[in-house]
Amino acid sequence: VVKYILFASCYVFWVASGLMIAVGIYAKVAKEAEAVDSLTADPALILIVVGLLMFGITFVGCFGALRLSKCMLMIFAWTLLIILILQVVAAVLGFLFSSMVLEKAADLMEKAISNYRDDLDLQNLIDFIQKKLKCCGVNGYMDWSHNIYFNCKDRNPSLERCAVPFSCCIQKREEFVLNTMCGYEMQQQPEWKAEQGIYVKGCLDQITTWGQQNLLLIGGISLGLFFLEIIMITLAFILIQQIQFLNLRTEATLEMVLQPFF
């Protein structure tokens, strides 16, 4: 029972890691430009690396459980235990240095805004976040001046000068056709006037608010994964103990059988 429960658990994560690798490779190959590489890390590359790591660990767990290999199960159990400890340490450090985490997140989002028009995948991601969370920019709609196309300086020749993307706009219920020029010249408007047509709150605050509002959901998912990892580690060590017990019993049986001949 322990053997096949551990095998089934590893197999599910093994298949999921394969899908992650496939999605990451597709995103990397289909990328129109390399603007995302100027960010702290390419999301497609992160998917590939994490997928490969999961693929390797779960493959060792699957094969070790199926073949009752003590060596492979030891590698699987101790690797998973180290990853679990690193996750706990990262969570504690993230909680203790939350202000630093927010600063790094703000820097990453500012770089994303600067490269908004240079990569279609990044553009779609930013538009999705702004529409979903009803926000604009990092700390506010004026952050879009950091982009060369939306910069509000007089010498900027872009037609989108002083504008914000259409994803910042408040779409009214009676509007069935999306007006992609709704954010034009919004950076020249004071906040009290701009908020009538666009979202003026920054996405960083909205993400923080969303996290606080969904703390139970996030905590539940995190605890679920945490206990699942503990269960898989426990099953691996139980199976190792069973293999050791069977090996000892087999050796004892052989000694009893061969003893009369010596």
Coordinates of C-alpha atoms in Angstrom, one line a residue:
V1 CA 0.0 0.0 0.0
V2 CA 2.8 2.4 0.9
K3 CA 4.6 1.6 -2.3
Y4 CA 1.7 2.3 -4.6
I5 CA 0.5 5.4 -2.7
L6 CA 4.0 6.9 -3.0
F7 CA 4.2 5.9 -6.6
A8 CA 0.8 7.5 -7.4
S9 CA 1.7 10.8 -5.6
C10 CA 5.0 11.1 -7.4
Y11 CA 3.4 10.2 -10.7
V12 CA 0.9 13.1 -10.5
F13 CA 3.7 15.6 -9.8
W14 CA 5.9 14.0 -12.5
V15 CA 3.1 14.5 -15.1
A16 CA 2.6 18.1 -13.9
S17 CA 6.3 18.9 -14.1
G18 CA 6.3 17.6 -17.7
L19 CA 3.5 19.9 -18.6
M20 CA 5.4 22.8 -16.9
I21 CA 8.4 22.1 -19.1
A22 CA 6.3 21.9 -22.2
V23 CA 4.6 25.2 -21.5
G24 CA 8.0 26.8 -20.6
I25 CA 9.6 25.6 -23.8
Y26 CA 6.7 26.7 -25.9
A27 CA 6.7 30.2 -24.3
K28 CA 10.5 30.5 -24.9
V29 CA 10.3 29.4 -28.5
A30 CA 7.2 31.4 -29.4
K31 CA 8.6 34.6 -27.8
E32 CA 8.7 37.5 -30.4
A33 CA 11.4 39.4 -28.6
E34 CA 13.9 39.1 -25.8
A35 CA 12.7 42.1 -23.8
V36 CA 11.6 39.9 -20.9
D37 CA 15.2 38.8 -20.5
S38 CA 16.0 42.3 -19.2
L39 CA 13.8 41.5 -16.1
T40 CA 15.1 39.8 -13.0
A41 CA 14.2 36.4 -14.5
D42 CA 12.4 35.2 -17.6
P43 CA 9.1 33.5 -16.6
A44 CA 9.4 30.9 -19.3
L45 CA 12.9 30.0 -18.0
I46 CA 11.6 29.8 -14.5
L47 CA 9.0 27.3 -15.6
I48 CA 11.6 25.2 -17.4
V49 CA 14.0 25.1 -14.5
V50 CA 11.3 24.4 -11.8
G51 CA 9.8 21.8 -14.1
L52 CA 13.1 20.0 -14.7
L53 CA 13.8 20.0 -11.0
M54 CA 10.4 18.5 -10.2
F55 CA 10.7 16.1 -13.1
G56 CA 14.0 14.8 -11.8
I57 CA 13.0 14.4 -8.2
T58 CA 9.6 12.8 -8.9
F59 CA 11.1 10.4 -11.5
V60 CA 13.5 9.2 -8.8
G61 CA 10.6 8.8 -6.4
C62 CA 8.5 7.0 -8.9
F63 CA 11.2 4.6 -10.0
G64 CA 12.5 4.1 -6.5
A65 CA 9.0 3.2 -5.2
L66 CA 8.2 0.9 -8.1
R67 CA 11.6 -0.9 -8.0
L68 CA 11.9 -0.8 -4.2
S69 CA 15.3 0.8 -4.6
K70 CA 16.6 1.9 -1.2
C71 CA 19.2 4.2 -2.7
M72 CA 16.8 6.1 -5.0
L73 CA 14.2 6.4 -2.2
M74 CA 16.9 7.9 0.1
I75 CA 17.9 10.4 -2.6
F76 CA 14.2 11.3 -3.1
A77 CA 13.4 11.6 0.6
W78 CA 16.4 13.7 1.6
T79 CA 16.1 16.0 -1.5
L80 CA 12.4 16.6 -0.8
L81 CA 13.3 17.3 2.9
I82 CA 15.9 19.9 2.0
I83 CA 13.5 21.6 -0.4
L84 CA 10.8 21.6 2.4
I85 CA 13.3 23.2 4.8
L86 CA 14.3 25.8 2.2
Q87 CA 10.6 26.7 1.6
V88 CA 10.0 27.2 5.3
V89 CA 13.2 29.4 5.5
A90 CA 12.0 31.4 2.5
A91 CA 8.6 31.9 4.0
V92 CA 10.0 33.1 7.3
L93 CA 12.5 35.5 5.6
G94 CA 9.7 36.8 3.4
F95 CA 7.6 37.5 6.4
L96 CA 10.4 39.2 8.4
F97 CA 11.7 41.2 5.4
S98 CA 8.3 42.0 3.8
S99 CA 9.3 45.6 3.1
M100 CA 12.3 44.4 1.1
V101 CA 10.2 41.9 -0.8
L102 CA 7.8 44.7 -1.8
E103 CA 10.7 46.9 -2.9
K104 CA 12.0 44.1 -5.1
A105 CA 8.5 43.5 -6.5
A106 CA 8.1 47.2 -7.3
D107 CA 11.5 47.3 -9.1
L108 CA 10.5 44.2 -11.1
M109 CA 7.1 45.8 -12.0
E110 CA 8.8 49.0 -13.1
K111 CA 11.1 47.1 -15.4
A112 CA 8.0 45.3 -16.8
I113 CA 6.3 48.7 -17.5
S114 CA 9.5 50.0 -19.2
N115 CA 9.4 47.0 -21.6
Y116 CA 5.6 47.0 -22.1
R117 CA 5.6 47.6 -25.9
D118 CA 8.7 45.4 -26.5
D119 CA 7.2 42.0 -25.8
L120 CA 3.7 40.8 -26.6
D121 CA 3.6 38.2 -23.9
L122 CA 4.6 40.7 -21.3
Q123 CA 2.1 43.2 -22.6
N124 CA -0.8 40.7 -22.4
L125 CA 0.3 39.8 -18.8
I126 CA 0.3 43.5 -17.6
D127 CA -3.0 44.1 -19.3
F128 CA -4.6 41.1 -17.6
I129 CA -3.3 42.2 -14.2
Q130 CA -4.5 45.8 -14.6
K131 CA -8.0 44.7 -15.8
K132 CA -8.4 41.9 -13.3
L133 CA -7.2 44.0 -10.3
K134 CA -8.6 47.3 -11.6
C135 CA -5.3 49.1 -11.2
C136 CA -2.8 51.1 -13.2
G137 CA 1.0 51.3 -12.9
V138 CA 3.0 50.2 -9.9
N139 CA 2.1 52.8 -7.4
G140 CA -0.3 54.8 -9.6
Y141 CA -1.1 55.8 -13.2
M142 CA 1.7 58.3 -13.4
D143 CA 4.2 55.4 -13.4
W144 CA 3.5 54.8 -17.1
S145 CA 5.7 57.9 -17.7
H146 CA 8.6 55.5 -17.2
N147 CA 7.8 53.9 -20.6
I148 CA 9.3 55.6 -23.6
Y149 CA 6.1 55.5 -25.5
F150 CA 3.9 56.9 -22.7
N151 CA 6.5 59.3 -21.4
C152 CA 5.0 62.8 -20.8
K153 CA 8.1 64.9 -21.8
D154 CA 7.6 67.5 -24.5
R155 CA 10.3 66.0 -26.7
N156 CA 8.6 62.6 -26.8
P157 CA 7.3 62.2 -30.4
S158 CA 5.1 59.2 -29.7
L159 CA 1.4 59.4 -30.4
E160 CA 0.8 57.8 -26.9
R161 CA 2.6 60.6 -25.1
C162 CA 1.1 61.2 -21.7
A163 CA -1.3 58.2 -22.2
V164 CA -1.9 55.0 -20.2
P165 CA -2.7 51.6 -21.7
F166 CA -6.4 50.8 -22.4
S167 CA -6.3 48.2 -19.7
C168 CA -6.2 51.0 -17.2
C169 CA -9.6 52.3 -18.4
I170 CA -12.9 51.9 -16.6
Q171 CA -15.2 50.1 -19.0
K172 CA -18.8 51.1 -18.7
R173 CA -21.5 48.6 -18.8
E174 CA -23.2 50.2 -21.8
E175 CA -20.0 50.1 -23.8
F176 CA -19.9 47.0 -26.0
V177 CA -16.9 48.1 -28.2
L178 CA -13.5 48.6 -26.4
N179 CA -12.0 52.0 -27.0
T180 CA -8.3 51.4 -27.1
M181 CA -7.6 55.2 -27.1
C182 CA -9.5 55.8 -23.8
G183 CA -6.2 56.3 -21.9
Y184 CA -4.9 59.1 -24.1
E185 CA -3.5 62.2 -22.3
M186 CA -4.7 60.8 -18.9
Q187 CA -1.3 61.6 -17.3
Q188 CA -2.0 65.3 -17.9
Q189 CA -5.1 65.0 -15.8
P190 CA -5.1 65.5 -12.0
E191 CA -6.1 62.4 -10.0
W192 CA -9.6 63.5 -9.1
K193 CA -10.4 64.0 -12.8
A194 CA -8.5 61.0 -14.1
E195 CA -10.3 58.6 -11.8
Q196 CA -13.5 59.2 -13.7
G197 CA -12.1 57.4 -16.7
I198 CA -9.2 55.2 -15.5
Y199 CA -8.1 53.3 -12.4
V200 CA -5.6 55.4 -10.6
K201 CA -4.6 53.0 -7.8
G202 CA -1.3 51.2 -8.3
C203 CA -1.2 47.4 -8.9
L204 CA 1.3 46.8 -6.1
D205 CA -1.2 48.0 -3.5
Q206 CA -4.0 46.1 -5.2
I207 CA -2.0 42.8 -5.2
T208 CA -1.2 43.3 -1.5
T209 CA -4.8 44.0 -0.7
W210 CA -5.9 40.9 -2.7
G211 CA -3.4 38.8 -0.8
Q212 CA -4.8 40.1 2.5
Q213 CA -8.3 39.4 1.5
N214 CA -7.5 35.9 0.3
L215 CA -5.2 35.0 3.1
L216 CA -7.1 32.0 4.1
L217 CA -7.2 30.6 0.6
I218 CA -3.4 31.2 0.1
G219 CA -2.6 29.8 3.5
G220 CA -4.8 26.7 2.9
I221 CA -3.1 26.0 -0.4
S222 CA 0.3 26.5 1.1
L223 CA -0.4 24.3 4.1
G224 CA -1.9 21.6 1.8
L225 CA 1.2 21.5 -0.3
F226 CA 3.3 21.5 2.9
F227 CA 1.5 18.5 4.4
L228 CA 1.5 16.7 1.1
E229 CA 5.3 17.0 1.0
I230 CA 5.6 15.8 4.6
I231 CA 3.4 12.8 3.7
M232 CA 5.5 11.9 0.7
I233 CA 8.7 12.2 2.8
T234 CA 7.2 10.0 5.5
L235 CA 6.0 7.4 3.0
A236 CA 9.5 7.3 1.5
F237 CA 11.1 6.7 4.9
I238 CA 8.5 4.1 5.8
L239 CA 9.2 2.2 2.6
I240 CA 12.9 2.4 3.2
Q241 CA 12.4 0.8 6.7
Q242 CA 10.2 -1.9 5.1
I243 CA 12.9 -2.6 2.5
Q244 CA 15.6 -2.9 5.2
F245 CA 13.3 -5.2 7.3
L246 CA 12.7 -7.5 4.3
N247 CA 16.4 -7.6 3.5
L248 CA 17.3 -8.5 7.1
R249 CA 14.6 -11.2 7.1
T250 CA 15.8 -12.6 3.8
E251 CA 19.4 -12.7 5.0
A252 CA 18.3 -14.5 8.2
T253 CA 16.3 -17.0 6.2
L254 CA 19.3 -17.7 4.0
E255 CA 21.5 -18.3 7.0
M256 CA 19.0 -20.7 8.5
V257 CA 18.7 -22.6 5.2
L258 CA 22.5 -22.7 4.5
Q259 CA 23.6 -23.4 8.1
P260 CA 23.3 -27.2 7.9
F261 CA 25.7 -27.3 5.0
F262 CA 28.5 -25.5 6.9

